[in-house]
Amino acid sequence: MTPAMTPARRLMVLKPSAMIGLFLVAGWLLVAALAPWLAPFDPLTSLTPLASPGTHAPGGGIFWLGTDLLGRDILSRVIYGARPVVGLSVLATSTAYLVGVSAGLAAGYFRGATDAILSFLASVVLSFPVLVLYIVVIVALGASYANVVLAVTFGSAPAIFRIVRAIALDIAGRDYVAASQAQGERAHRILIQDILPNAAPPLLVDFCLRIGYSAITIGALGFLGLGLPPPTPDWGGMVAEGRAMALAFPHLVIFPCLAISSLVVGLSLLADGLNAEGRRG
Amino acid sequence: MAEPILRVEHLSIALPAGGDRAHAVEDVSLTVHRGEIVCVVGESGSGKSMLAGAVMGAIPGDLARTAGRIRLGEIDLTALSEPELRQIRGNRVAMIPQEPMAALNPVVRVGRQIEEVFALHTKLSAQERSIRALGLLADMHLSDPERIARSYPSQLSGGQCQRVVIAMALAMEPDLLIADEPTTALDVTTQAQILKLIRDLRETHGHGILFITHDVGVVAEIADRVLVMRRGQLVEAGEARQVLTAPTHPYTRELMAAAPSMTPPPHRPVVGEHALVARGLTKIYGARQALGGVDLEIRRGETLAVVGESGSGKSTLARILVRVIAASAGEARVAGVDMLALKGDALREARCAVQMVFQDPFGSLNPRRRVGDMIVRAGVLAGAKPAEARARAEELLELVGLSKAAFHRRPAAFSGGQRQRIGIARALAANPDLLIADESVSALDVSVQAQILDLLRDLQDRLGLAILFITHDLRVAAQMGHRIAVMQHGVVVETGPAAEVLTRPAHPYTQALLAAAPGRELGTATVVG
Amino acid sequence: MRETLADLARRLGGLALTMLVVSFLVFLTLEFNVEGVAVKVLGQFSTPDQRQAWLSENGYLDPFAIRYLRWLLDFVRGHWGTSTYYHEDILKLILPRLGASAILAGGGLLVMIPMSLILGVAAGAKEGSALDRSISLVSIITTSIPEFATAVFLSAVFVIGLGWLPGVSTMAAGLSLRELILPVSVLALASTGYIARMTRASMAEVMAQPYIRMARLKGASPARIILAHALRNALITPVTVIMLQIPWILSGVIVVEVFFAYRGFGTLLYQASLNADVYLVEACAMVSVLTVVVSQTIADLIYVRLDPRLSPGGGRHS
């Protein structure tokens, strides 16, 4: 990898599986952004209950993926459902990164008491199974967009912290950091100019993966009925609503499951490609 | 002369297309006789390790032999299948590897690892295997072989591991031993013991030995015949004495000339004022004393070479002086100011007075920053205005022998030697009173090493720098130091003018170091020649 | 031996400290707001007077620190209170559910461990081979699909399509292996890929070590190199990864139990959370954290035992 390679150029040389990943991720981002223009029906309007996929709608148009128990078009709900899942998982992962990266850099570079305290706190939070942690937070605070973001941030930040800390610890021991220290560079500049840029490639990979984890978690919360209040279309919630009748009407649950699976598979393939690329370069 | 035990004929190994050359090894022929030590000398990338792998029938990586034959006695190794080769490896030809610790499986006791050779190549019972392994360890002059056999590699020293690995190689009494840089990872005193062991084994067992090394000093110690490799080709071959004293190929002459001599060049005593006065420098880690009260003085324009083996505390000393680690006690006055007593902003402002050039050319430059930015920033931190610092950075790049184009490149675009030049320019940008070079040439090939040493001497003459030059290599110390300080176990055991320390060592440890330095006669020969 | 005991004592101390902090966090989150507790226990339609009376009756008007210490002491002594939803003693409620979940998780581990280790070793033994690439790709895909989606897909094939397996696992007629197959498969699929990828990375790293080349130069065959030299080193990491995977498996257990209506610990916590059964949520949270912390302590101990470089006194002599 020559240093002159731009990020766009980097994406061009990804292996085929990663290109598929990129395609899936970009596709869902577009769907989320353009939902009102893409969705054939309003996702909240009741039309024909439990129509099979391909049924003609009474007012014209086709229910490509059928309708749910309340007669809402499933394709439109899947399209609109991309918004909370994509939006919240990106937002929650970003806030978790903000917390995890700053704490991890501080712990890895300053070590000593800062590290001991932060590492202990991280290990405490990490000793909760993720879903149990979210359940506790949401039972205490109630289900809402903000609380889902808060819960995911709280749950992911410690894992990010651990990764960043390990990388920072490694880089802080390199001679170029010693050289900066010997020149009288201030700590915050060393963190920004020497440590962060060299930690970035593995963190980018982790960021991609972690958006996927967050999407899985948000989906699982929706499935458990602890996510977003209904009638907001969200993929996990659609599975929860349709589960009771899934034996007779599998289309109620299959499509939202395909949606979330393809999003997370896309993110994972992309992360894997970036990782291979990082090691090669 | 008897039939050779190893005969390599016109061997070529191709490299993948698109590299800087077509062959890793190109048309190489050589022979090794019973009881003979043949040294293959070359710098990194010369193809010497590839040659060693080929003789074992195990070329590293995905490369393959494209031409030539390798005969071991009557057997044509190049005609054998992989299962047939397996019966030869470790049996009739055995390898002594470069990094003994890494070559031993960390989770298997070393006795078991020696016994494995018997399990692979004989039908001995478990008990017989164990007895034979203990016998081999005893032959290696390891005290308490039972304890060694029960140990895991991590519980042994580097020298002990090397003896275990040699025992393993000798298990089946092979016709041919291949030693691939077997002492490079070891301290000089341990190296001397291992070299003696290999020589003794040759006397008693009469193996043929193909000895791969980059170190001309080691060659002088051990070789009967010498082959010089460069970029995959054999450029010179001959009797050791002849190649070492009267080389014919220009590259060999260059290689010999670049090997630093043990005789220091004549110096006028340096009389300038003191750039550094350090007293009682101490560093304690838990129960271990890494540095036990070191006193040093260096004058302007003077180089003090600090010599010591690994664990002697010499790098700790360097890192304390640049304040990258904190001293437990002591003071270090640079231009009258005690650097160790400073804190906060006062420390940050004073730091430019002491700068360091690091050992690892690949780890000491941030791969994400442009070379020019690093050097300019060093100047700005030392108090220069950005425009001044920029002009100075361009000047410095030229001073260390790099083109102006280097300014906008990142470290990946440079070779090891060039990176060390960048490191030197960065250190000089701070206008230091004291420059510390911590093993700054030890990762470089000998020809590049000579250029960097010349550069440092030249810069000292021009800028009147005081240099603290830390090295494990007595020869380099002899060439660089006006004075030499010898360190052992965290204390300076002897210090004095270079010529004095090297010719009339007072301390027993200095004497041992000098005795262990490989190829002492070589240095004098080079100076005379 | 002495060092080993001291090491053990240190780890147990750390475990106790973690549990202490966790208990404080759980109590703080769920019981700091006493009004909220009263609403959750007495229901939405209780009057303010009723709540006030209940609060003073149950000591909720005492300072927070006192309440926490009292709760902690009760908890340590096994007095976990009564579930407001099930109206039963919580300890008695939890124990059989834990047993049921242990069967599920144990079944998952039993499938996942051999499968992931074999796949990982096969992939890592020859890095970059076609086998490696296909195992890696399948692993990435299976780990990326959420458990509830895997459950839907498997049900679509085996319940709706083929009709081979039951769609729910209520175990109404006692323990049924047929009913266990789907939930165990979903659990195993979610983690097998991850552990296989870890094993692969570890194996590939080991295969590049000088001692593997040395074994080859001693004349060892590829099979012997893998079995006698690579495996022991390569499995150190995955064995601990499996233990560290337990919190994820527990999360998965909740989803899988809810999906298949399996009456285990996960559905209990799920019901508790839906019904704001504060005391039951507290107890479940504490139990699941304890499981995680204990498994991680065991992982540390195994790690030290497997790698002689880390055992007390295993460092260099000099």
Coordinates of C-alpha atoms in Angstrom, one line a residue, chain B residues 270-277 296-306 321-322 333-335 352-357 424 427-428 431-438 456-470 480-483:
Chain B
V270 CA 38.9 17.0 23.8
V271 CA 39.3 19.9 26.1
G272 CA 36.0 21.9 25.7
E273 CA 33.6 22.6 28.5
H274 CA 31.3 19.9 29.8
A275 CA 28.1 19.3 28.0
L276 CA 26.9 16.6 30.4
V277 CA 27.8 15.9 34.0
L296 CA 29.4 10.3 33.5
E297 CA 31.0 13.4 31.9
I298 CA 31.0 14.4 28.3
R299 CA 32.6 17.5 26.8
R300 CA 31.5 19.5 23.8
G301 CA 32.8 17.9 20.7
E302 CA 33.5 14.6 22.5
T303 CA 32.0 11.1 22.0
L304 CA 31.7 8.8 25.0
A305 CA 31.0 5.3 23.8
V306 CA 29.1 3.2 26.4
L321 CA 18.8 11.2 30.1
V322 CA 16.1 12.1 27.6
R333 CA 23.5 18.6 34.4
V334 CA 23.3 19.7 30.8
A335 CA 24.8 23.1 30.3
C352 CA 15.6 20.1 23.3
A353 CA 19.0 20.2 25.0
V354 CA 19.2 16.4 24.9
Q355 CA 18.0 14.5 21.8
M356 CA 18.2 10.9 20.8
V357 CA 18.7 8.7 17.7
I424 CA 19.4 12.2 13.0
A427 CA 17.3 15.2 16.6
L428 CA 19.5 17.9 15.3
N431 CA 19.8 22.1 18.4
P432 CA 20.8 19.8 21.2
D433 CA 23.8 20.1 23.5
L434 CA 23.9 16.3 23.8
L435 CA 23.0 13.8 21.2
I436 CA 22.4 10.2 22.4
A437 CA 22.7 7.4 19.9
D438 CA 21.2 4.3 21.4
L456 CA 27.8 11.2 12.9
R457 CA 31.6 12.0 13.1
D458 CA 31.3 14.6 10.4
L459 CA 28.3 16.3 12.1
Q460 CA 30.2 16.3 15.4
D461 CA 33.2 18.1 13.7
R462 CA 30.9 20.7 12.1
L463 CA 28.6 21.3 15.0
G464 CA 30.7 20.5 18.1
L465 CA 28.2 18.0 19.4
A466 CA 28.7 16.0 22.5
I467 CA 27.6 12.4 21.7
L468 CA 26.7 9.6 24.0
F469 CA 27.1 6.6 21.8
I470 CA 25.6 3.4 23.2
M480 CA 33.3 6.2 17.5
G481 CA 34.4 6.8 21.1
H482 CA 37.0 9.4 22.2
R483 CA 36.5 7.7 25.5

